Coordinates of C-alpha atoms and ligand atoms in Angstrom, one line a residue:
M1 CA 0.0 0.0 0.0
N2 CA 1.4 3.4 -0.9
D3 CA 1.5 6.2 1.6
Q4 CA -1.3 8.1 -0.2
S5 CA -3.9 5.4 0.4
F6 CA -2.7 4.9 4.0
L7 CA -3.1 8.5 4.8
S8 CA -6.3 9.0 2.9
R9 CA -7.9 6.0 4.6
R10 CA -6.7 7.3 8.0
N11 CA -8.2 10.7 7.3
S12 CA -11.5 9.2 6.0
R13 CA -13.5 9.8 9.2
T14 CA -12.5 13.4 9.4
N15 CA -13.7 13.8 5.8
L16 CA -17.0 12.0 6.6
Y17 CA -17.6 14.1 9.7
G18 CA -18.8 17.2 7.8
R19 CA -19.5 20.3 9.8
G20 CA -16.6 22.0 8.1
A21 CA -14.0 19.5 9.3
R22 CA -11.0 19.0 7.0
P23 CA -7.8 17.0 7.5
L24 CA -4.8 19.1 8.2
D25 CA -2.7 20.2 5.2
P26 CA 0.4 17.9 5.2
G27 CA 2.3 20.7 3.3
R28 CA 2.3 22.8 6.4
W29 CA 4.6 21.7 9.2
I30 CA 3.5 21.8 12.7
S31 CA 6.4 22.3 15.2
L32 CA 6.2 21.5 18.9
A33 CA 8.9 23.0 21.1
I34 CA 9.1 22.6 24.9
D35 CA 11.0 24.9 27.2
A36 CA 13.8 23.4 29.4
A37 CA 12.0 23.9 32.7
Y38 CA 8.6 22.4 31.5
A39 CA 10.4 19.5 29.8
E40 CA 11.8 18.4 33.2
T41 CA 8.4 18.1 34.7
Y42 CA 5.9 15.2 34.5
A43 CA 3.3 17.7 33.5
G44 CA 5.3 19.0 30.6
Q45 CA 6.1 15.5 29.4
V46 CA 2.4 14.5 29.5
A47 CA 1.4 17.6 27.6
L48 CA 4.1 17.0 24.9
L49 CA 3.5 13.2 24.6
T50 CA -0.3 13.8 24.3
A51 CA 0.1 16.6 21.7
A52 CA 2.6 14.6 19.6
N53 CA 0.4 11.5 19.7
L54 CA -2.7 13.4 18.7
I55 CA -1.2 15.8 16.1
G56 CA 0.9 13.1 14.6
R57 CA -2.3 11.2 13.8
M58 CA -3.8 14.3 12.1
T59 CA -0.8 15.2 9.9
P60 CA 2.4 13.4 8.9
S61 CA 4.4 16.6 9.1
V62 CA 5.4 17.3 12.7
A63 CA 8.7 18.7 14.0
I64 CA 9.7 18.4 17.6
A65 CA 12.3 20.1 19.7
V66 CA 13.2 18.6 23.1
P67 CA 16.2 19.8 25.2
D68 CA 19.1 17.3 24.8
G69 CA 19.3 14.6 27.4
T70 CA 15.8 15.0 28.7
K71 CA 14.7 11.7 30.4
V72 CA 11.1 10.5 30.9
R73 CA 9.9 11.2 34.4
D74 CA 8.0 9.0 36.9
P75 CA 5.3 7.8 37.0
L76 CA 5.2 7.7 33.2
P77 CA 5.6 4.1 32.1
W78 CA 8.6 4.9 30.1
A79 CA 10.5 6.6 33.0
G80 CA 14.3 6.7 32.4
Q81 CA 14.1 6.6 28.6
S82 CA 15.1 9.5 26.3
L83 CA 12.0 11.6 25.9
S84 CA 13.0 12.5 22.3
D85 CA 13.6 8.9 21.3
L86 CA 10.2 7.9 22.9
L87 CA 8.3 10.6 21.0
F88 CA 9.7 9.6 17.6
E89 CA 9.3 5.8 18.3
Q90 CA 5.6 6.4 19.1
L91 CA 5.1 8.8 16.1
F92 CA 6.6 6.4 13.6
A93 CA 4.8 3.4 15.1
A94 CA 1.5 5.1 14.3
T95 CA 2.6 6.5 10.9
P96 CA 5.7 4.6 9.6
A97 CA 8.0 6.5 7.2
D98 CA 7.0 4.2 4.3
K99 CA 3.4 5.1 4.9
G100 CA 4.0 8.8 4.8
G101 CA 5.2 9.7 8.3
R102 CA 7.9 12.4 8.1
F103 CA 8.6 13.4 11.7
M104 CA 11.7 15.5 12.4
A105 CA 13.7 16.5 15.4
R106 CA 14.2 20.2 14.9
G107 CA 13.1 23.6 16.2
P108 CA 10.5 25.8 14.6
N109 CA 11.2 27.2 11.1
S110 CA 9.5 30.2 9.6
G111 CA 6.3 29.0 7.9
D112 CA 5.7 26.4 10.5
V113 CA 2.6 26.4 12.7
A114 CA 4.5 26.9 15.9
I115 CA 3.3 25.5 19.2
A116 CA 5.2 26.1 22.4
F117 CA 5.0 24.1 25.6
G118 CA 5.7 25.9 28.8
S119 CA 4.4 28.8 30.9
C120 CA 5.9 31.8 29.0
A121 CA 4.4 33.2 25.8
I122 CA 6.6 32.9 22.7
R123 CA 6.1 35.4 19.8
G124 CA 4.4 33.8 16.9
A125 CA 3.6 30.6 18.7
A126 CA 0.5 29.2 20.4
L127 CA 1.1 28.2 24.0
V128 CA 0.1 24.9 25.7
H129 CA 0.5 24.7 29.4
G130 CA -1.1 22.4 32.0
C131 CA -0.3 21.5 35.6
G132 CA -2.3 19.6 38.1
W133 CA -6.0 19.9 37.1
D134 CA -5.5 23.1 35.2
S135 CA -5.2 23.5 31.4
Y136 CA -4.4 26.5 29.3
F137 CA -4.1 27.1 25.6
G138 CA -3.6 30.5 24.0
R139 CA -1.1 33.2 23.0
E140 CA -0.4 35.0 26.3
T141 CA 1.7 33.9 29.3
S142 CA 0.0 31.0 31.0
P143 CA -2.2 31.8 34.1
V144 CA -1.7 28.3 35.3
R145 CA 0.4 28.0 38.5
A146 CA 3.6 26.1 37.5
S147 CA 4.1 23.2 39.8
D148 CA 5.5 19.7 39.8
I149 CA 2.2 18.1 40.7
T150 CA 1.9 14.5 39.4
N151 CA -1.5 14.6 37.6
P152 CA -1.9 13.9 33.9
C153 CA -5.3 15.5 33.5
G154 CA -4.6 19.2 33.2
P155 CA -1.5 18.8 30.9
A156 CA -3.2 16.2 28.6
F157 CA -6.4 18.3 28.3
A158 CA -4.3 21.4 27.4
A159 CA -2.7 19.4 24.6
I160 CA -6.2 18.3 23.4
L161 CA -7.4 21.9 23.4
C162 CA -4.5 22.6 21.1
G163 CA -5.4 19.7 18.7
A164 CA -9.0 20.9 18.7
N165 CA -8.0 24.4 17.8
L166 CA -5.8 23.1 14.9
L167 CA -8.8 21.2 13.4
A168 CA -11.6 23.7 14.3
E169 CA -10.0 27.0 13.5
G170 CA -7.5 26.1 10.8
L171 CA -3.8 26.5 10.8
H172 CA -3.7 30.2 10.3
T173 CA -5.9 31.4 13.1
S174 CA -4.6 32.8 16.3
P175 CA -6.2 31.0 19.3
T176 CA -8.3 32.8 21.8
S177 CA -6.8 32.2 25.2
Y178 CA -8.7 29.6 27.2
L179 CA -8.2 28.5 30.8
C180 CA -10.1 25.6 32.4
N181 CA -9.7 22.9 35.0
T182 CA -10.4 19.2 34.7
L183 CA -11.5 18.8 38.3
D184 CA -14.9 20.5 38.1
W185 CA -14.7 21.1 34.4
S186 CA -15.1 24.9 34.6
A187 CA -13.4 27.8 32.8
R188 CA -11.2 28.8 35.7
A189 CA -8.3 27.3 37.7
A190 CA -9.0 24.5 40.2
P191 CA -9.1 25.7 43.8
Q192 CA -5.6 26.0 45.3
G193 CA -4.9 23.0 47.4
A194 CA -7.5 20.8 45.6
P195 CA -6.9 17.1 46.3
Q196 CA -4.7 15.3 43.7
P197 CA -4.8 11.7 42.7
D198 CA -2.1 9.4 44.2
P199 CA -0.3 7.1 41.8
A200 CA 0.1 4.5 44.7
T201 CA -3.7 4.0 44.8
A202 CA -4.9 0.8 43.2
L203 CA -8.0 1.4 40.9
G204 CA -9.3 -2.2 41.1
E205 CA -10.7 -4.3 38.2
L206 CA -11.7 -2.1 35.3
W207 CA -13.6 -3.7 32.4
T208 CA -13.7 -1.8 29.1
I209 CA -16.7 -2.8 26.9
G210 CA -15.7 -1.5 23.5
T211 CA -12.0 -1.0 23.0
G212 CA -12.4 1.5 20.1
S213 CA -11.0 5.0 20.1
V214 CA -12.7 6.3 23.2
G215 CA -12.1 3.1 25.3
T216 CA -8.5 2.9 24.3
A217 CA -8.0 6.7 24.9
A218 CA -9.4 6.3 28.4
L219 CA -6.9 3.4 29.1
Y220 CA -4.0 5.3 27.6
F221 CA -4.5 8.4 29.8
L222 CA -4.9 6.1 32.9
T223 CA -1.6 4.4 32.1
L224 CA 0.2 7.8 31.9
F225 CA -0.4 7.9 35.6
T226 CA -0.8 4.4 37.0
R227 CA -0.6 0.7 36.0
R228 CA -2.2 -0.4 39.3
F229 CA -5.4 -1.9 37.9
E230 CA -6.6 -5.1 36.3
A231 CA -8.1 -4.8 32.8
G232 CA -10.9 -6.8 31.3
L233 CA -11.3 -6.0 27.6
I234 CA -14.4 -6.9 25.5
D235 CA -14.8 -6.1 21.8
K236 CA -15.6 -8.1 18.7
D237 CA -14.0 -5.8 16.1
D238 CA -10.6 -5.6 14.4
V239 CA -8.4 -2.5 14.0
E240 CA -8.6 -0.8 10.6
I241 CA -6.4 2.0 9.2
E242 CA -9.5 4.1 9.5
N243 CA -9.3 3.9 13.3
L244 CA -5.6 5.0 13.6
D245 CA -6.3 8.7 13.6
R246 CA -8.1 8.7 16.9
S247 CA -6.9 5.9 19.2
P248 CA -3.7 6.9 21.0
I249 CA -2.5 3.3 21.3
F250 CA -3.3 1.7 17.9
T251 CA -0.2 1.5 15.6
A252 CA 0.1 0.7 11.9
M253 CA 1.2 -2.9 12.8
D254 CA -2.2 -3.4 14.5
D255 CA -4.1 -3.2 11.2
E256 CA -6.5 -6.1 10.9
R257 CA -5.7 -7.4 14.4
P258 CA -8.5 -7.8 17.0
K259 CA -8.8 -4.5 18.9
V260 CA -8.7 -6.3 22.2
D261 CA -5.3 -7.9 21.3
A262 CA -3.8 -4.6 20.3
T263 CA -5.1 -3.0 23.5
A264 CA -3.8 -5.9 25.6
D265 CA -0.4 -5.7 24.0
Y266 CA -0.2 -2.0 24.8
L267 CA -1.3 -2.4 28.4
R268 CA 1.2 -5.2 29.0
S269 CA 3.9 -3.3 27.4
V270 CA 3.5 -0.4 29.9
G271 CA 3.3 -2.8 32.9
V272 CA -0.4 -3.6 33.6
A273 CA 0.1 -7.1 35.1
T274 CA -3.4 -8.6 34.6
V275 CA -5.1 -8.2 31.3
K276 CA -8.0 -10.3 30.1
P277 CA -8.8 -9.7 26.5
E278 CA -11.9 -11.3 24.9
R279 CA -12.8 -10.9 21.3
A280 CA -16.6 -11.1 21.5
A281 CA -19.7 -9.0 21.5
L282 CA -21.0 -8.5 25.1
A283 CA -23.8 -10.9 24.5
E284 CA -21.3 -13.7 23.7
S285 CA -18.7 -12.7 26.3
K286 CA -17.7 -15.4 28.8
L287 CA -16.1 -12.8 31.0
W288 CA -19.5 -11.1 31.3
R289 CA -21.6 -14.2 31.5
N290 CA -19.4 -15.6 34.4
R291 CA -19.2 -12.3 36.2
Q292 CA -19.2 -12.8 40.0
E293 CA -20.8 -10.6 42.6
G294 CA -18.6 -7.6 43.4
T295 CA -16.9 -7.8 40.0
P296 CA -15.7 -5.7 38.2
D297 CA -15.1 -2.6 40.3
L298 CA -15.9 -0.2 37.4
L299 CA -17.1 -0.4 33.8
I300 CA -15.9 1.8 31.0
T301 CA -18.8 1.4 28.6
A302 CA -17.4 2.7 25.4
A303 CA -19.8 0.8 23.0
N304 CA -23.3 1.6 21.8
E305 CA -24.2 -1.1 19.4
D306 CA -25.9 -4.6 19.8
H307 CA -28.1 -3.4 22.7
V308 CA -25.0 -3.3 24.9
R309 CA -26.4 -0.8 27.3
F310 CA -29.6 -2.7 27.8
Q311 CA -27.7 -5.8 28.6
I312 CA -25.4 -4.1 31.0
E313 CA -28.2 -2.4 32.9
A314 CA -30.3 -5.6 33.0
D315 CA -27.3 -7.3 34.6
M316 CA -27.0 -4.8 37.6
P317 CA -23.7 -3.1 36.8
P318 CA -21.2 -1.4 39.2
I319 CA -20.4 2.2 38.6
Q320 CA -20.0 3.2 34.9
I321 CA -17.9 6.0 33.6
Y322 CA -17.5 6.5 29.9
G323 CA -17.0 9.1 27.2
T324 CA -18.9 9.7 23.9
T325 CA -18.2 11.9 20.9
G326 CA -20.9 13.9 19.2
K327 CA -21.9 15.2 15.8
N328 CA -21.3 18.8 16.5
W329 CA -17.7 19.1 17.6
Q330 CA -18.4 17.9 21.1
A331 CA -17.3 15.1 23.5
S332 CA -18.9 14.1 26.8
V333 CA -18.2 12.2 29.9
I334 CA -21.0 10.5 31.8
R335 CA -21.2 8.5 35.0
H336 CA -23.8 6.3 36.5
V337 CA -23.4 5.5 40.2
P338 CA -25.8 2.6 40.7
L339 CA -28.8 3.2 42.9
R340 CA -28.1 6.9 42.9
D341 CA -27.9 8.2 39.3
P342 CA -30.2 7.6 36.4
C343 CA -28.9 4.7 34.4
S344 CA -27.4 4.7 30.9
L345 CA -30.8 3.7 29.3
C346 CA -32.2 7.0 30.6
L347 CA -29.8 8.7 28.3
F348 CA -29.7 6.1 25.5
P349 CA -33.2 4.5 25.5
D350 CA -33.1 0.9 24.3
S351 CA -35.7 -1.7 25.3
G352 CA -33.4 -4.6 24.4
P353 CA -33.4 -7.2 21.6
I354 CA -36.5 -9.1 22.7
V355 CA -38.8 -7.0 24.9
P356 CA -41.2 -4.9 22.8
T357 CA -40.7 -1.1 22.9
A358 CA -41.8 0.3 26.2
C359 CA -44.1 3.2 26.4
A360 CA -41.8 6.2 26.1
T361 CA -44.1 9.2 26.0
G362 CA -42.2 10.9 28.9
K363 CA -40.1 13.9 28.1
V364 CA -36.6 13.3 26.7
A365 CA -34.2 12.8 29.6
S366 CA -31.0 13.8 28.0
P367 CA -30.1 17.5 28.5
L368 CA -27.2 17.1 26.0
D369 CA -26.8 15.5 22.7
G370 CA -24.5 12.6 23.6
K371 CA -25.2 10.3 20.6
Q372 CA -22.3 8.3 19.4
I373 CA -21.5 8.1 15.7
D374 CA -18.8 6.4 13.7
A375 CA -17.5 9.4 11.9
T376 CA -15.7 11.4 14.6
L377 CA -12.6 13.6 14.9
P378 CA -9.3 12.6 16.4
F379 CA -9.3 15.1 19.2
L380 CA -12.9 14.3 20.2
S381 CA -12.0 10.7 20.9
F382 CA -8.9 11.9 22.9
A383 CA -11.1 14.3 24.8
A384 CA -13.8 11.7 25.6
G385 CA -11.0 9.3 26.8
L386 CA -9.2 11.9 28.9
M387 CA -12.4 13.1 30.5
T388 CA -13.2 9.4 31.3
A389 CA -9.7 8.8 32.8
A390 CA -10.0 12.1 34.8
E391 CA -13.3 11.0 36.4
I392 CA -11.8 7.6 37.2
L393 CA -8.8 9.1 38.9
K394 CA -11.0 11.3 41.0
L395 CA -13.0 8.4 42.5
G396 CA -11.0 8.0 45.6
L397 CA -10.7 11.8 46.4
P398 CA -12.6 13.5 49.3
N399 CA -15.7 15.3 48.2
Y400 CA -16.2 13.3 45.0
P401 CA -18.0 14.0 42.7
F402 CA -16.9 17.5 41.6
S403 CA -19.2 17.9 38.7
K404 CA -22.8 16.9 37.6
T405 CA -23.5 13.5 35.9
I406 CA -22.7 14.6 32.3
T407 CA -20.0 17.0 31.3
Q408 CA -19.8 18.1 27.7
Y409 CA -16.8 19.7 26.0
S410 CA -18.0 21.7 22.9
T411 CA -15.1 22.9 20.8
K412 CA -16.9 25.6 19.0
A413 CA -19.3 26.9 21.8
E414 CA -18.8 30.0 23.8
D415 CA -19.0 28.0 27.0
K416 CA -16.8 25.1 26.0
L417 CA -17.5 23.1 29.2
V418 CA -21.0 22.5 30.5
S419 CA -22.1 20.0 33.2
A420 CA -25.7 18.9 33.6
R421 CA -27.7 16.6 35.7
L422 CA -29.0 13.5 33.9
L423 CA -32.7 13.2 34.5
P424 CA -34.4 9.8 35.0
R425 CA -36.5 8.7 32.1
A426 CA -40.1 7.8 32.8
G427 CA -40.6 4.0 32.4
C428 CA -36.9 3.2 32.3
L429 CA -35.6 -0.1 33.6
C430 CA -33.9 1.7 36.5
Q431 CA -37.1 3.4 37.6
S432 CA -39.1 0.1 37.8
G433 CA -38.4 -3.5 37.1
R434 CA -35.0 -3.7 38.6
D435 CA -34.5 -5.1 42.1
S436 CA -32.6 -2.5 44.1
A437 CA -31.8 -5.0 47.0
L438 CA -30.4 -7.5 44.5
H439 CA -28.5 -4.8 42.7
G440 CA -27.0 -3.6 46.0
R441 CA -25.9 -7.2 46.8
M442 CA -24.4 -7.5 43.3
I443 CA -22.1 -4.5 43.7
A444 CA -21.5 -4.7 47.5
G445 CA -18.0 -6.1 47.2
S446 CA -16.9 -3.7 44.5
R447 CA -14.3 -1.0 45.3
Y448 CA -16.6 2.0 44.7
A449 CA -19.8 0.5 46.3
A450 CA -19.8 3.2 49.0
L451 CA -20.7 5.8 46.4
S452 CA -24.1 4.0 46.1
E453 CA -24.9 4.3 49.9
Ligands
ZN501 ZN1 -32.7 4.4 33.6

């Protein structure tokens, strides 16, 4: 296969998306340069790794400048390696040179779209800066407090804001400065002294239903911070070149391999000890069918097809946290705490494969358009995955939750981040027809059961 067909297949979903979305012009180089102080921090490395991963899947023409001798910091899984070597290894794995990848180690040239990573504004460059929960993307000096807090959420989201801007506003527009935080998802810094996640905390057994772009993005961002979890992976599909633009872990070598195998290989490579991949639809999954009380601790439900939500809700699930991407430049994160929050069928009504359609004359429950579609944009899957990972990392913190049940990031809206309460849907399975006592027993032994009390 020549590089043209590889890159055009990889860009196909952006072309299908409509709404003015166009793949980036490969004739225009994008240069990423990180300042020496930020390059030495975990936060700076997360921001640069995320931006390179995302932007390198949107254009084959990326130049990167990292100070000589910079080593990857803990708790990144590649700690001790050369940051520059790691960046290029990951870029060429996703887009090999013989398929069009032409990544270069060099500083910004005139004519490049210049992106600077650090706290100080650089003339002619857009600035990416994130620390702790806080994220900034703009032209001016960063309002984010520089720190060495170990939290991937703010830095990764700042990088995603940059990727969003490149696709939404084109390569010639100067970005409007935007500050937000990934703790309560609002357009201001997180409170000083806000609790931070601890990389020593074990997350428990996480099962990902659907290891497509959003599911793998959630797992990728978790692994930038911790490998202390067990992973169950359920998906029936294979990786295609058309998926490579928006999963941060799929590589060109994964083409035509089962998504669960590609995902399992990545998780094992970064040090997740227990990984259980199963290539199956949920209805055929042995892992799901043989599920024991108290297992798993959390579900990342990143699939919509085959009545998967109906099946999950009918089987009395533990807490679910997942992201979706939308048709109008938006991504969302949604959580369902069992016995407290409305369930996923309140948001995505489905009466299942057999039961006749229930009377659904009640008002529409969803305050936001969270419908999933196949044609999505690279940064939206990254955003949905990062938002999911952020909500999972907050689970053990005092005063959780910090936002309402659904949070939506809308690239092109004035208010880019909006949180809303999910309303129960009249006639839904969770409102009648599900045994609360039994559900309580089913989840009692799971790590996050106390949230349901
Ligand atoms: Zn419901």
